[in-house]
Coordinates of C-alpha atoms and ligand atoms in Angstrom, one line a residue:
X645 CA 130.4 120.1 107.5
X646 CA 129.1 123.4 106.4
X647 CA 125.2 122.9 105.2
X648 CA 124.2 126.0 102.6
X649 CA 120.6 126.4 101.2
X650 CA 120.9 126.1 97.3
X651 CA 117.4 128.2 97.1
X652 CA 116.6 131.8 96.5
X653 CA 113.0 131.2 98.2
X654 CA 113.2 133.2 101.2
X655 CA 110.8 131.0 103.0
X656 CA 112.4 128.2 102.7
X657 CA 116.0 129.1 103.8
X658 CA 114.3 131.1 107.0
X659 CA 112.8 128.1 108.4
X660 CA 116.1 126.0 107.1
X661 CA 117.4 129.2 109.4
X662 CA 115.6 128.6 112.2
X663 CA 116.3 124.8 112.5
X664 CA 120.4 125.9 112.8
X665 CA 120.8 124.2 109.4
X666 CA 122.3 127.6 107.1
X667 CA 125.8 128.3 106.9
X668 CA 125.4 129.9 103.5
X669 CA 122.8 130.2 100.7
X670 CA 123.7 129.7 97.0
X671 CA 121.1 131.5 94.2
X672 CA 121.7 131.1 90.6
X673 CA 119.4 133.2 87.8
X674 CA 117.4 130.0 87.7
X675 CA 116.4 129.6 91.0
X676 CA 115.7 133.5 91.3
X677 CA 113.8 133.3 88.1
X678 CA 111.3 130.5 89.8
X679 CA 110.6 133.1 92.4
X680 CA 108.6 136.0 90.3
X681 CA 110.3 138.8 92.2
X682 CA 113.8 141.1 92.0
X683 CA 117.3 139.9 91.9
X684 CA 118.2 142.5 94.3
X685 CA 115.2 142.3 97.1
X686 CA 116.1 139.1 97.2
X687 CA 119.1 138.8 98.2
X688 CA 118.5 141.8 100.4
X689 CA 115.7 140.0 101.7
X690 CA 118.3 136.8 102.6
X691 CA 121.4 139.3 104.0
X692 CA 118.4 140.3 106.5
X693 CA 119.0 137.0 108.6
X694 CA 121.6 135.2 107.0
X695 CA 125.0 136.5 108.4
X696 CA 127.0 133.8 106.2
X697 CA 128.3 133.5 102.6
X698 CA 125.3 134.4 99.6
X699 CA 126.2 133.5 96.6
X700 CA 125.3 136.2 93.9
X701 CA 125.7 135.3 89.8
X702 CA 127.0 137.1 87.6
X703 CA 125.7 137.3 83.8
X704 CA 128.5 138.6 82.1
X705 CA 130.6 135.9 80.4
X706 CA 133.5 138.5 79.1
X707 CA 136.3 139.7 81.9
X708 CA 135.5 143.6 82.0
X709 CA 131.6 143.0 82.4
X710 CA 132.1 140.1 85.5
X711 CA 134.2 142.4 87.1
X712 CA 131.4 145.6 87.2
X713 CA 129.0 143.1 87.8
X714 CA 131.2 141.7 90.6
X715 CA 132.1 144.8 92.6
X716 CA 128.5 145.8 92.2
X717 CA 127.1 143.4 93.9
X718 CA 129.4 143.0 96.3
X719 CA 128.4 146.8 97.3
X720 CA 124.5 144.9 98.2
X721 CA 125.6 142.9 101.2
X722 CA 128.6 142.7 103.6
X723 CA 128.4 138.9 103.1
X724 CA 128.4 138.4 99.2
X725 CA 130.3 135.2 97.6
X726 CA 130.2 136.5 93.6
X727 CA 129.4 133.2 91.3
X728 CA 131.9 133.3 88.6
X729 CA 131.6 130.8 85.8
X730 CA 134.0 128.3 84.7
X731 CA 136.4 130.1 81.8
X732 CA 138.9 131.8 81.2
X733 CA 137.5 135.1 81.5
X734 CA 136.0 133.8 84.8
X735 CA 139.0 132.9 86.4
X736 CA 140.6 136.2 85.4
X737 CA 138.2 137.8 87.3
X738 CA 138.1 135.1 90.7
X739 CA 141.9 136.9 90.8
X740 CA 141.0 140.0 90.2
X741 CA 138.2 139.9 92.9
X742 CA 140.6 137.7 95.2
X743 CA 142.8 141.2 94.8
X744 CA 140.5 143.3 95.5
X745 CA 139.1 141.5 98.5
X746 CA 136.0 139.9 97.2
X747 CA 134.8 136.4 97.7
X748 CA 134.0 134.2 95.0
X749 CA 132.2 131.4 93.9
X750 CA 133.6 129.2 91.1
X751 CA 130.4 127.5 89.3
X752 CA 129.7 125.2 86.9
X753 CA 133.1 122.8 87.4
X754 CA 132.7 119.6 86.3
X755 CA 136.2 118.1 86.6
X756 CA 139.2 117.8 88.9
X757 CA 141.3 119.6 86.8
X758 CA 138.9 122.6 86.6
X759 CA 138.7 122.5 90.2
X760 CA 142.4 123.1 90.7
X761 CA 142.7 126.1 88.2
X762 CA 139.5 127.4 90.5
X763 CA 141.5 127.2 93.6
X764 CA 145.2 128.2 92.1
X765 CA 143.4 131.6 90.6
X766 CA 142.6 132.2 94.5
X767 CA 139.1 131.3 94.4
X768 CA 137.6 131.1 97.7
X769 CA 134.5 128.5 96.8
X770 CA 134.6 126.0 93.9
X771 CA 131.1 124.5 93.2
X772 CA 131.8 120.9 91.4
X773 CA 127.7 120.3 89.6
X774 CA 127.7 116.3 90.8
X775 CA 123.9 116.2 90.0
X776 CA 124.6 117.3 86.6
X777 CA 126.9 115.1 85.7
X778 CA 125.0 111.8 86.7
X779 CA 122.6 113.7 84.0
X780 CA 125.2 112.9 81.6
X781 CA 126.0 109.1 82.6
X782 CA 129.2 110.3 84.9
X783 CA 129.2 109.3 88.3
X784 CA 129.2 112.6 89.9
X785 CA 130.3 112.2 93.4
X786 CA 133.4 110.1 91.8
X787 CA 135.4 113.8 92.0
X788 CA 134.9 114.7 95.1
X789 CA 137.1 112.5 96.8
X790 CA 139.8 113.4 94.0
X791 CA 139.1 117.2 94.8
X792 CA 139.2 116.9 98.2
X793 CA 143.0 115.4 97.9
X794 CA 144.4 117.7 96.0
X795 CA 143.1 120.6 97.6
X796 CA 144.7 118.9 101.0
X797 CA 148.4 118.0 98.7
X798 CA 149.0 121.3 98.3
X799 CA 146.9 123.3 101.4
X800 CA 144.7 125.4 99.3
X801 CA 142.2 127.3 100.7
X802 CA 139.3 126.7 98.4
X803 CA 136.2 125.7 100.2
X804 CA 134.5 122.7 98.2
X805 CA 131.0 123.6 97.8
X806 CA 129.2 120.0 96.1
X807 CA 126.2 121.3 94.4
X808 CA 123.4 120.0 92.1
X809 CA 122.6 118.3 95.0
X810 CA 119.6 116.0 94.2
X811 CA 118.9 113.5 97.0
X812 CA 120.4 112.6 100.5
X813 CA 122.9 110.4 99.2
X814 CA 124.6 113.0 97.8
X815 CA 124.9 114.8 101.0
X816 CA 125.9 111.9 102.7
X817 CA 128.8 110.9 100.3
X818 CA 129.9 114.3 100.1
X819 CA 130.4 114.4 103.9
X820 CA 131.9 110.9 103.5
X821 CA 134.5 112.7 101.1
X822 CA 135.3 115.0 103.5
X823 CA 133.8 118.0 101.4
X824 CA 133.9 121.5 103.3
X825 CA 130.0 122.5 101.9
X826 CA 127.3 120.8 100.3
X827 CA 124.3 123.1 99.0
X828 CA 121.3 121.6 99.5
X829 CA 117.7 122.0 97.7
X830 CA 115.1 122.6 100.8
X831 CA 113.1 119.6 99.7
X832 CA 116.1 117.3 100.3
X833 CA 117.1 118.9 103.0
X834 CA 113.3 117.9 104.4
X835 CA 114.0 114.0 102.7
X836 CA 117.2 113.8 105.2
X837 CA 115.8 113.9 108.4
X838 CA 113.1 111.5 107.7
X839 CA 113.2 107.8 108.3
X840 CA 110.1 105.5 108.7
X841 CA 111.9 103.7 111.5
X842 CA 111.8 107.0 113.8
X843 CA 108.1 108.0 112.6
X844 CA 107.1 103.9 113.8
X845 CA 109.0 105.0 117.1
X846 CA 107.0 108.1 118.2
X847 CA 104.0 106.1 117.4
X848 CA 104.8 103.3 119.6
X849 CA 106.2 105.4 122.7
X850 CA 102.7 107.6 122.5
X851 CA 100.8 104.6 122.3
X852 CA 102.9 102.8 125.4
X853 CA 102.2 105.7 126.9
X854 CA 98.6 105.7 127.2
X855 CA 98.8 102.9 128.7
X856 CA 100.5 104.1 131.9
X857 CA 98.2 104.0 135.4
X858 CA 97.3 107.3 136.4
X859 CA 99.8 107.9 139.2
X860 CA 98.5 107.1 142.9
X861 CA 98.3 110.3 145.2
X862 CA 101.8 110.2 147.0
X863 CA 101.0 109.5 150.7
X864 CA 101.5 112.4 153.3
X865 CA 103.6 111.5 155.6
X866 CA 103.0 113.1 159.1
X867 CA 105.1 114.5 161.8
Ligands
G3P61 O1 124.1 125.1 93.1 C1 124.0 124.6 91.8 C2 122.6 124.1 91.6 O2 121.7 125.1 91.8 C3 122.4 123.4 90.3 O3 121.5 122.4 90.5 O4 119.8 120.8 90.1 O5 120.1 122.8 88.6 O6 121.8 121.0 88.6 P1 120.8 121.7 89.4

């Protein structure tokens, strides 16, 4: 399974980086908004040491305007996935861009049926919101599974990329699903590897061995 960084703190995804656990990173104009800097130095900032996918947003919501926004910021970074919203418009444009050679980034699906047009427009990530929709009383992960099958029916090429990611059980039943991506907020990223069985562990095998004898000189052994 593919791990991205669903961030645009640069901190965060380079020590995320450094512990092998970044595929990808996916920003959003909220998440750059939290960070007080530019859009641009940002993701420049990111392309500097992460060599895979970064998903960029565009703000447009009418075809012509995602489309300049798209190729422009495809021209920042060799590795650029452009976030494209869920409409009409936006799937206009994921063909368009899959024409034209540039990766995209579905956002903001919700629904089984949404994630099919995403992949039949030639979309080369679909991001299904499973946090968002336990917001709303839906059991979010319940699509996944359903994604995941049709996607295999009929051998698109569609990465899944399960977002809105808000705890560990998320990741795990998204891997369970057999999801290509999940993008995960650093802080749960930090939840997943902990476990107070493992912290009990360390503490016992320090403490057991303290109480090891000093080895005894090894004898010489003459000639
Ligand atoms: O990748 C999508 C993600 O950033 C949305 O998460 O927590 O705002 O629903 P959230």
């Amino acid at each position: 399974m593919k791990f991205f960084i669903d961030t645009a703190n640069v901190q965060a995804i380079r020590e995320a980086h450094d512990r092998g656990m970044v595929d990808g990173v996916t920003t959003n104009p909220s998440l750059v908004a939290k960070e007080g800097r530019g859009f641009k130095e940002i993701v420049l900032e990111i392309a500097s040491f992460v060599k895979g996918p970064i998903s960029i947003e565009v703000v447009a919501t009418d075809y012509e305007g995602m489309m300049r926004e798209a190729r422009d910021l495809n021209g920042w970074i060799d590795n650029a996935a452009i976030k494209i919203p869920m409409t009409w418009d936006g799937l206009k444009a994921v063909r368009k861009c899959a024409d034209e050679g540039i990766k995209t980034n579905v956002t903001l699906c919700f629904s089984p049926n949404q994630a099919l047009l995403a992949a039949k427009a030639g979309a080369t990530f679909m991001s299904p919101f499973i946090g968002r929709l336990d917001d709303v009383g839906h059991v979010g992960m319940d699509i996944i599974p359903d994604i995941v099958q049709i996607y295999s029916n009929y051998g698109y090429k569609t990465e899944i990329i399960v977002a809105s990611i808000r705890h560990p059980v998320h990741v795990y039943e998204a891997a369970l699903a057999g999801a290509h991506i999940a993008t995960i907020p650093p802080d749960v990223l930090d939840k997943m590897v902990k476990h107070p069985l493992t912290d009990v562990g360390i503490e016992k095998f320090l403490a057991d061995y303290k109480k090891i004898p000093p080895a005894a000189e090894p004898k010489k052994h003459g000639r």
